[in-house]
Amino acid sequence: MKAIEDFTLIGKTVLRREDSYLMRGKAQFLDDLPEPKGLIHLAFVLSPYACADILSVDASAAKALPGVIDVLTGKDLVGDIKTFAPVIEIEGYRDVRRPVVAVDRVNFVGEYVAVILAESPYVAQDALDLVEVDYDPLPAVAGIEEAEAAGAPVIHSHLGDNHIFRAAFETEDFDARFAEGDLVLEEEFRNGKTAGGMIEPRGCMAWPDPVATNFTLWTPTQIPHIVRTAIADHLDIPESVLRVVAPAVGGGFGTKAHVFPDELIVVALARRYGRAVKWVQDRRESLLTNMHARGHILHIKVSVKQDGTLCGVYLNLKTNCGAYPNHPYSPTLEATGCARMLPGPYRFQTYRYDVSSLITNTCPTGAKRGTGQPSAFLAIEGMMDRIGRRLGIDPAEVRRRNTVRPEEFPYVNVVGVRYDTGSYLPSLERGLEMIGYDAFRAAQPKDRLVNGKYRGIGICNYTEVSGTGAPGWRVRGFAKMPGFDSSRVVVEPDGKITVYVSQADAGQGHYTTFAQIAADRLGVACEDVTVVEGDTSKTPYGTGTFASRGSVVGGGTVIRCSEKVGVKIRRIAGYMLDADPERLVLKDGRVADPEDAGRSLSLREVAETAYSMNNLGLPQGEEHGLEATDYYDPPMVTMANGTHVVQVAVDPEDGRVEIERYAVVHDCGRVINPRIVEGQVHGATVQGIGEALMEEIVYDADGQHLNANLLDYLMPTAMDVPELELDHIETPSIDTVGGIKGAAEGGLTGAVPAIANAVGDALSGLGVNITRVPLRPSSVFEQIRRACTEKEGRA
Amino acid sequence: MSAKKVTVRMKVNGKEYVREVEPRYLLADFLRHELQLTGTHIGCEHGVCGACTVLINGKTGRSCLQFAAALDGAEITTVEGIAGDGPLHPVQEAFHDAHALQCGYCTPGFLMTTIEFLQSNPNPDRGQIRQALTNNMCRCTGYLNIVDAVEDAAKRMREGACGA
Amino acid sequence: MTGSPQWLSMETRVKPAVFDYHRPDNIEEACALLAEYGADARVLSGGQSLVPLMNMRILSPAVLIDINRCRDLAYLREEGAAIACGALTRQSEAETSDLVASRLPLMSIAMPHVGVRASRNFGTVCGSLAHADPLAELPSVASALDARFVIASSRGRREVTADEFFVSALTNCLEPDEMLAEVKMPAIAEGAGCAFHEIANRAHGFAVAGVAACVEFGPDGRCSRARLSAMGAGDTTARLSPVEALIEGQRLDDALIRAAGAEAAVVADPAGDVHADAAYRAEAIGSLVRKVLRQMQGAAVER
């Protein structure tokens, strides 16, 4: 890929154009859209049991309530909507399908049991109280270990047990090479289940076209095209009659990058009743039924030489699928993702993994910012510290000795992923320097106790998968995941530019950054570019905005597409100016011949020619119009990287962890808009602080969800956030268009292991072994207490 | 099951409204669906997230925890009333310049909180700002740029006040 | 918000159920309505605890008696040696009141921990007390201050202590026709030390445990009167009487503070929930007692 050298707007902070309407309260999020006449409001009856047979549903009282249009059960919808499942084609994956509304059996608390159709949301809620469901409760399993235990209830009987997915990988001569190490260390790490926690709950509204059999679905999704394909598949309607629009989206974080049963239901009901249908979830439903994430058990074994270099790594990973596979990724997303991302910036070439995903009676799990990476780095970065402690080598030095060296790029890692470029060692060194690592270590007492608190430093050196293309999805079994994204760039007759992108913004600032890119490539002002996305009827097909792909794939296609249009602009302008098109330059809204000063045309003049609005005519063989379409399928992946270094103080009195210093070094290749990248790093890091210190979805042994509200599911507030010291290194990719890498997830991936390691370092003098997040005061305190008791016992 | 409706007179963003509502109708729903002022957003309906924060008789309140009927005669300011279509309010300008919003769903609540806060504390330090911002939750920004924005807004408003 | 975890998943409603709405103009009218509707009715003041429960339909009262127009309940005033706080006094009024700052400094320092500003602007002191959440700040402050709870009904008035008022988690001693009309708190003696600390799983909000303390010292620097109450120590807010007994008459030295903390951890009888288990809560209360008493050492020396 030829590097682009002449960027003008790419790389500059341009303030966001989205802000004005968002701050004036004019943005239209789903529930802000004008409501069509005759709108039906939905409410779902949710299962109160984690596992139960549905014996009967009596909706007669609900149906009698004035304002209630109908009440439907799963049985009533069987003919309208096929059983719902993702398309995964990979060895070890077993198909599990779900009725979108439960028919005979419920398998998690919150599963839909019936749907109420009413004239107002208040009445729909009233009707919920009147639906009587007779359940026969059955034993449930909520945890991974319970689900795989001998004699555990089998949740989907056709599987024979609760495994939905198993995969294994092993490099050549694994056992022999692993045995070459001087010692083996092993550990088991766990993380809590968490939620995306976007402030806008989900919802959707389907609208039948009054004259034709067409439907528009408004849904705050990150993947409008994939939603449309899934609905067409499951409702047996042509994709051509369905339009999916993502309005303003109030945060996505991966949670809104799934296809949900309710999206199928509202369209099916709009079809059935010929009326617009709307559903908006509340916060409790959001936490009960939107995909959860994490909840992993990672057993890791590393073989090391005396000098701290890794000889081999073995990972046994178990993930909790929940009751059904999510659509479109299934649980393989986090399982395979985590195992394949674990090598990170390290050079080891001997690796084996066994992963499995277990069905449990809990809400399905799926994508959330970082996906498998916070787990993977919790394990591998945790082991780096353990190697250091065991061998008496500084943990930063252990990392140095194992990190891919600058001269080794492009480097192919142990699972075959190519790291085209990266700043693994420089970012580590910069992070250490920012926090004053050497001085801190030199002053740090052996027991880590300073002024009554245990103080320690944690490091996470991470890589961040981004911009996954078709090959990257195929290798993981995602049969219907396109991988490419697309754009259409139109120079309108007045010379202004419209950019249609197959992505869907949820706050990432696409309307500004994609305008910047097109303006940069076409030599116009940002203000002259309008960006349209999130609408399947306006943009060409594409994959969507998740897994740090917006800037890489969306940005890449806008670069390519703008350049394609640029070629046509030059051809027509060359004809008009009687100049060699190759020589012409697009700058300041004009097409100029640099070798003939003063000879130039405005873009408008060229556009008027293209649209036949003057008498000039077009060159022979040239078509009218001034636009191009581009489908960009990036390489398998491109790896961003970075380093988090965190200093914490742990109060032994109450177990509270205070973050005292926090340094982030971040390398996402070519930066499009520094301010927006900084915002992504801040946001992701703080979500990581949440996962590390407080957030956890709690199920009891019976599968009851114990904290489906924001009083009990704790997310960070402004008082939980330290000042972040942030530095950028810019190492452009040589594989992607424009050198762009993704930026949205590394913050989370870096934060969780760095904080866990910092607490581990602080408490290492006490012999506390930190293996689990979140590190709430109660858990830290208990571990300190236990370590002290054991110490006294030994003394 | 519906109860007797009651009459509510309310001045919202300077404009008088009279409506008949069920007593159980929440202020948030009243503003959003009766008055079509959809800038006030709903995030939790149990008073935690702060997205629905509006000024009620000049004070921030959760519009999801107020019954419209109980606010007969009240004066409400919503995000639509901060600057209307005119030039941005200094707090809005500061949020824009500091990149203090991403998805923007929570932002109307943050703006209301900031406006009230800076009225009572025109020269706050960052600790006080963080404390004040616990009124609202944001999942996108990680708060740091919001803290910067509030600090900057305070400065702009102090300077504006001096200049005036 | 404690109680059986069952409601958390069973209940998924987010719009309040239908109710009849009454808006009395004074306490007599309010009491008359309570006498008429009794257990079917709830009193609405600030609504910051009640409305979330109604939105989730954990509570669906048939009748709501909105006392926000009862101007005779909106007062915060000195009455002899006590401060009287009417049922309509907002938490934010108490927070910014000079009277509270000078006579009830414990309440002033605890108030920023109560909810957030938008909730304190509407939430009332009495409303939070009536909610009787063992993990809320104001019940523990009232308990530490030996507050008297003035209960009104059309049958007359009665006064009870905190011990009598708080029956169990989210349950007070009010009869169906009664309301909490006022809370009366004896002014804190000049020079007494006041401290309030809590522990939560994050920096602000939803405490796991908390301790409110008010300690008076004699001219000899010894503790002459100690009042400590704990949040999260049981199913009601509770005074830590054995701890008080331990320190009264003593000098607050480090050994005594350690012993007091240990005693508090033993006395506490907390429940576990998603935020912390019972064992941690007990230890946290111990640690908070040490923290507040260490702060008191300063107060003792200053004299």
Coordinates of C-alpha atoms in Angstrom, one line a residue, chain A residues 368-672:
Chain A
K368 CA -18.8 -5.2 24.4
R369 CA -16.0 -2.7 23.8
G370 CA -12.7 -4.7 24.0
T371 CA -14.4 -8.0 23.5
G372 CA -11.9 -10.8 24.5
Q373 CA -9.0 -8.4 24.9
P374 CA -9.5 -7.2 28.5
S375 CA -9.6 -10.8 29.6
A376 CA -6.7 -11.9 27.4
F377 CA -4.4 -9.1 28.7
L378 CA -5.6 -9.6 32.3
A379 CA -4.1 -13.1 31.9
I380 CA -0.9 -12.5 29.9
E381 CA 0.0 -9.2 31.6
G382 CA -0.8 -10.8 34.9
M383 CA 1.7 -13.5 34.1
M384 CA 4.4 -10.9 33.1
D385 CA 4.2 -9.6 36.7
R386 CA 4.3 -13.0 38.2
I387 CA 7.3 -14.0 36.1
G388 CA 9.1 -10.8 37.4
R389 CA 8.2 -11.5 41.0
R390 CA 9.3 -15.1 40.8
L391 CA 12.6 -14.5 39.0
G392 CA 13.4 -11.2 40.7
I393 CA 13.3 -9.3 37.5
D394 CA 11.5 -6.0 37.2
P395 CA 8.1 -6.5 35.5
A396 CA 8.8 -3.8 33.0
E397 CA 12.1 -5.6 32.1
V398 CA 10.2 -8.9 31.7
R399 CA 8.0 -7.2 29.2
R400 CA 10.9 -5.6 27.3
R401 CA 12.6 -9.0 26.9
N402 CA 9.5 -10.6 25.4
T403 CA 8.2 -7.7 23.3
V404 CA 8.3 -7.7 19.5
R405 CA 11.3 -5.5 18.6
P406 CA 11.0 -2.5 16.3
E407 CA 13.3 -4.2 13.6
E408 CA 11.0 -7.3 13.5
F409 CA 8.0 -5.6 11.9
P410 CA 6.2 -6.7 10.0
Y411 CA 5.9 -9.6 12.4
V412 CA 3.6 -12.6 12.2
N413 CA 2.4 -13.7 15.6
V414 CA 2.0 -17.2 16.9
V415 CA -1.6 -17.5 15.6
G416 CA -0.7 -16.1 12.2
V417 CA -1.8 -12.5 12.6
R418 CA 0.4 -10.0 10.9
Y419 CA 1.5 -7.0 12.9
D420 CA 2.4 -4.7 10.1
T421 CA 3.8 -1.9 12.2
G422 CA 3.7 -0.9 15.8
S423 CA 5.4 1.0 18.6
Y424 CA 5.4 -1.8 21.3
L425 CA 8.7 -1.0 22.9
P426 CA 8.6 2.8 22.4
S427 CA 5.2 3.1 23.9
L428 CA 6.2 1.0 26.9
E429 CA 9.3 3.1 27.5
R430 CA 7.3 6.3 27.1
G431 CA 4.6 5.1 29.6
L432 CA 7.3 4.2 32.1
E433 CA 8.9 7.6 31.7
M434 CA 5.6 9.5 32.1
I435 CA 4.9 7.9 35.4
G436 CA 8.5 8.2 36.6
Y437 CA 8.7 4.4 36.9
D438 CA 12.3 4.0 37.8
A439 CA 12.2 6.6 40.6
F440 CA 9.0 5.0 41.9
R441 CA 10.5 1.6 42.0
A442 CA 13.7 2.8 43.6
A443 CA 11.7 4.5 46.4
Q444 CA 9.2 1.7 46.8
P445 CA 9.7 -0.3 50.0
K446 CA 9.6 -4.0 49.9
D447 CA 6.4 -4.2 51.9
R448 CA 4.9 -1.5 49.6
L449 CA 3.6 0.4 52.7
V450 CA 3.9 4.2 52.4
N451 CA 2.0 6.5 54.8
G452 CA -0.4 3.7 55.9
K453 CA -1.3 2.6 52.4
Y454 CA 0.1 0.0 50.1
R455 CA 1.3 1.6 46.9
G456 CA 2.1 -0.1 43.7
I457 CA 2.4 0.3 39.9
G458 CA 0.8 -1.8 37.2
I459 CA 1.5 -2.0 33.6
C460 CA -0.5 -3.2 30.6
N461 CA 1.2 -3.4 27.3
Y462 CA -1.5 -4.2 24.8
T463 CA -2.3 -4.6 21.2
E464 CA -5.8 -3.8 19.8
V465 CA -7.3 -5.7 17.0
S466 CA -9.0 -3.2 14.6
G467 CA -10.5 -3.0 11.2
T468 CA -11.1 -6.7 10.7
G469 CA -11.7 -7.5 7.1
A470 CA -13.5 -10.5 5.5
P471 CA -10.6 -12.9 5.9
G472 CA -10.4 -12.1 9.6
W473 CA -14.1 -12.9 10.1
R474 CA -14.0 -16.0 7.8
V475 CA -11.1 -17.6 9.7
R476 CA -13.3 -17.4 12.9
G477 CA -16.4 -18.9 11.3
F478 CA -18.5 -15.8 10.8
A479 CA -20.2 -17.0 7.6
K480 CA -22.4 -13.9 7.1
M481 CA -20.1 -11.2 8.4
P482 CA -19.1 -9.2 5.3
G483 CA -16.0 -7.5 6.7
F484 CA -16.0 -4.7 4.1
D485 CA -17.5 -1.3 4.4
S486 CA -18.5 1.0 1.6
S487 CA -19.1 4.5 0.6
R488 CA -20.5 6.6 -2.1
V489 CA -19.1 10.0 -2.7
V490 CA -21.1 12.4 -4.8
V491 CA -20.1 15.8 -6.0
E492 CA -23.4 17.5 -6.3
P493 CA -24.3 19.9 -9.2
D494 CA -23.4 22.9 -7.0
G495 CA -20.0 21.5 -6.3
K496 CA -20.8 20.5 -2.7
I497 CA -20.1 17.0 -1.6
T498 CA -22.3 14.3 -0.1
V499 CA -20.6 11.2 1.4
Y500 CA -22.7 8.2 2.1
V501 CA -21.0 5.6 4.4
S502 CA -22.2 2.1 5.3
Q503 CA -21.4 2.8 8.9
A504 CA -23.6 3.9 11.8
D505 CA -22.4 6.5 14.3
A506 CA -23.1 6.2 18.0
G507 CA -21.1 9.2 19.2
Q508 CA -17.8 8.5 17.5
G509 CA -18.0 11.7 15.5
H510 CA -18.3 10.2 12.0
Y511 CA -20.2 13.2 10.7
T512 CA -17.1 15.3 11.4
T513 CA -14.2 12.8 10.7
F514 CA -15.6 11.4 7.4
A515 CA -16.2 15.0 6.3
Q516 CA -12.6 15.8 7.2
I517 CA -11.4 12.8 5.1
A518 CA -13.4 13.6 2.1
A519 CA -12.6 17.3 2.3
D520 CA -8.9 16.4 2.6
R521 CA -8.9 14.1 -0.4
L522 CA -11.0 16.4 -2.6
G523 CA -9.3 19.7 -1.6
V524 CA -12.4 21.3 -0.3
A525 CA -13.4 22.8 3.1
C526 CA -15.0 20.5 5.7
E527 CA -18.1 22.6 5.6
D528 CA -18.7 21.7 2.0
V529 CA -19.1 18.0 2.8
T530 CA -22.2 16.4 4.2
V531 CA -22.0 12.9 5.6
V532 CA -25.0 10.5 5.5
E533 CA -24.9 7.1 7.2
G534 CA -27.0 4.7 9.3
D535 CA -29.6 4.2 6.6
T536 CA -29.7 1.1 4.5
S537 CA -31.8 2.9 1.8
K538 CA -29.2 5.6 1.3
T539 CA -25.8 3.9 1.7
P540 CA -24.3 0.9 0.0
Y541 CA -24.1 -2.3 2.0
G542 CA -21.5 -2.7 4.7
T543 CA -20.6 -4.2 8.0
G544 CA -21.1 -1.4 10.5
T545 CA -19.5 0.3 13.4
F546 CA -18.0 -2.0 16.0
A547 CA -14.7 -3.7 16.8
S548 CA -12.7 -0.5 16.2
R549 CA -13.5 -0.6 12.5
G550 CA -15.1 2.8 11.9
S551 CA -12.0 4.8 11.2
V552 CA -10.1 2.0 9.5
V553 CA -12.7 0.6 7.2
G554 CA -15.1 3.5 7.0
G555 CA -12.3 6.0 6.8
G556 CA -10.4 3.8 4.3
T557 CA -13.4 3.6 2.0
V558 CA -14.0 7.3 2.1
I559 CA -10.4 7.9 1.2
R560 CA -10.6 5.5 -1.7
C561 CA -13.9 6.7 -2.9
S562 CA -13.0 10.3 -2.7
E563 CA -9.9 9.5 -4.8
K564 CA -12.0 7.7 -7.3
V565 CA -14.2 10.7 -7.7
G566 CA -11.1 12.8 -7.8
V567 CA -9.9 10.9 -10.9
K568 CA -13.1 11.8 -12.7
I569 CA -13.0 15.4 -11.6
R570 CA -9.5 15.6 -13.0
R571 CA -10.5 13.9 -16.3
I572 CA -13.4 16.3 -16.9
A573 CA -11.4 19.4 -15.7
G574 CA -8.5 18.3 -17.9
Y575 CA -10.8 18.2 -20.8
M576 CA -12.2 21.6 -19.9
L577 CA -8.7 23.1 -19.4
D578 CA -7.1 21.1 -22.1
A579 CA -4.5 19.9 -19.6
D580 CA -3.2 16.5 -18.6
P581 CA -5.6 15.3 -15.9
E582 CA -2.7 13.6 -14.0
R583 CA -1.1 17.0 -13.5
L584 CA -4.2 18.7 -12.0
V585 CA -4.4 19.4 -8.3
L586 CA -7.5 19.6 -6.1
K587 CA -7.1 22.4 -3.7
D588 CA -9.2 25.1 -2.0
G589 CA -12.3 24.0 -3.8
R590 CA -10.7 24.3 -7.2
V591 CA -9.0 22.1 -9.8
A592 CA -5.8 23.8 -10.8
D593 CA -2.9 23.2 -13.1
P594 CA 0.1 23.9 -11.0
E595 CA 2.3 24.2 -14.1
D596 CA 0.1 26.9 -15.6
A597 CA -0.6 29.4 -12.9
G598 CA -4.0 31.0 -13.0
R599 CA -5.6 28.2 -15.0
S600 CA -8.1 26.6 -12.7
L601 CA -11.8 25.7 -12.4
S602 CA -14.0 25.7 -9.4
L603 CA -15.4 22.3 -8.4
R604 CA -18.8 23.8 -9.2
E605 CA -17.8 24.5 -12.8
V606 CA -16.6 21.0 -13.2
A607 CA -19.8 19.6 -11.6
E608 CA -21.9 21.7 -13.9
T609 CA -20.2 20.1 -16.9
A610 CA -20.6 16.6 -15.4
Y611 CA -24.3 17.2 -14.8
S612 CA -24.8 18.8 -18.3
M613 CA -25.7 22.2 -16.9
N614 CA -23.7 24.1 -19.5
N615 CA -22.8 23.8 -23.1
L616 CA -19.4 22.4 -22.7
G617 CA -20.1 18.7 -23.1
L618 CA -18.1 15.8 -21.7
P619 CA -15.0 14.0 -23.1
Q620 CA -15.6 11.1 -25.3
G621 CA -16.8 8.1 -23.4
E622 CA -17.4 9.9 -20.2
E623 CA -20.7 9.3 -18.3
H624 CA -22.7 12.0 -16.8
G625 CA -22.8 12.5 -13.0
L626 CA -19.9 13.0 -10.7
E627 CA -19.7 10.3 -8.1
A628 CA -18.1 7.0 -7.2
T629 CA -18.9 4.0 -5.1
D630 CA -16.3 2.0 -3.2
Y631 CA -16.2 -1.3 -1.3
Y632 CA -13.2 -1.5 0.9
D633 CA -12.3 -4.9 2.4
P634 CA -9.3 -4.3 4.6
P635 CA -6.6 -6.9 5.5
M636 CA -7.4 -9.6 8.1
V637 CA -6.7 -7.1 10.9
T638 CA -4.6 -4.1 11.7
M639 CA -3.1 -3.9 15.2
A640 CA -3.1 -0.7 17.2
N641 CA -1.1 -0.7 20.4
G642 CA -0.4 1.1 23.6
T643 CA 0.6 1.1 27.2
H644 CA -1.2 1.9 30.4
V645 CA 0.8 2.5 33.6
V646 CA -1.1 3.0 36.8
Q647 CA -0.1 3.9 40.3
V648 CA -2.6 2.9 43.0
A649 CA -2.8 3.2 46.8
V650 CA -4.7 0.5 48.6
D651 CA -6.1 1.3 52.1
P652 CA -5.7 -1.7 54.3
E653 CA -8.3 -0.2 56.6
D654 CA -11.2 -0.7 54.2
G655 CA -9.8 -2.3 51.1
R656 CA -10.4 0.8 48.9
V657 CA -8.3 1.2 45.8
E658 CA -7.4 4.8 44.9
I659 CA -5.8 5.5 41.5
E660 CA -3.1 8.1 42.2
R661 CA -1.5 8.4 38.8
Y662 CA -2.6 7.2 35.4
A663 CA -0.5 7.4 32.2
V664 CA -1.6 6.2 28.8
V665 CA 0.4 6.0 25.6
H666 CA -1.7 5.3 22.6
D667 CA -0.8 4.4 19.0
C668 CA -3.6 4.1 16.6
G669 CA -1.6 4.7 13.5
R670 CA -2.6 7.6 11.4
V671 CA -4.8 9.9 13.5
I672 CA -7.7 11.5 11.7

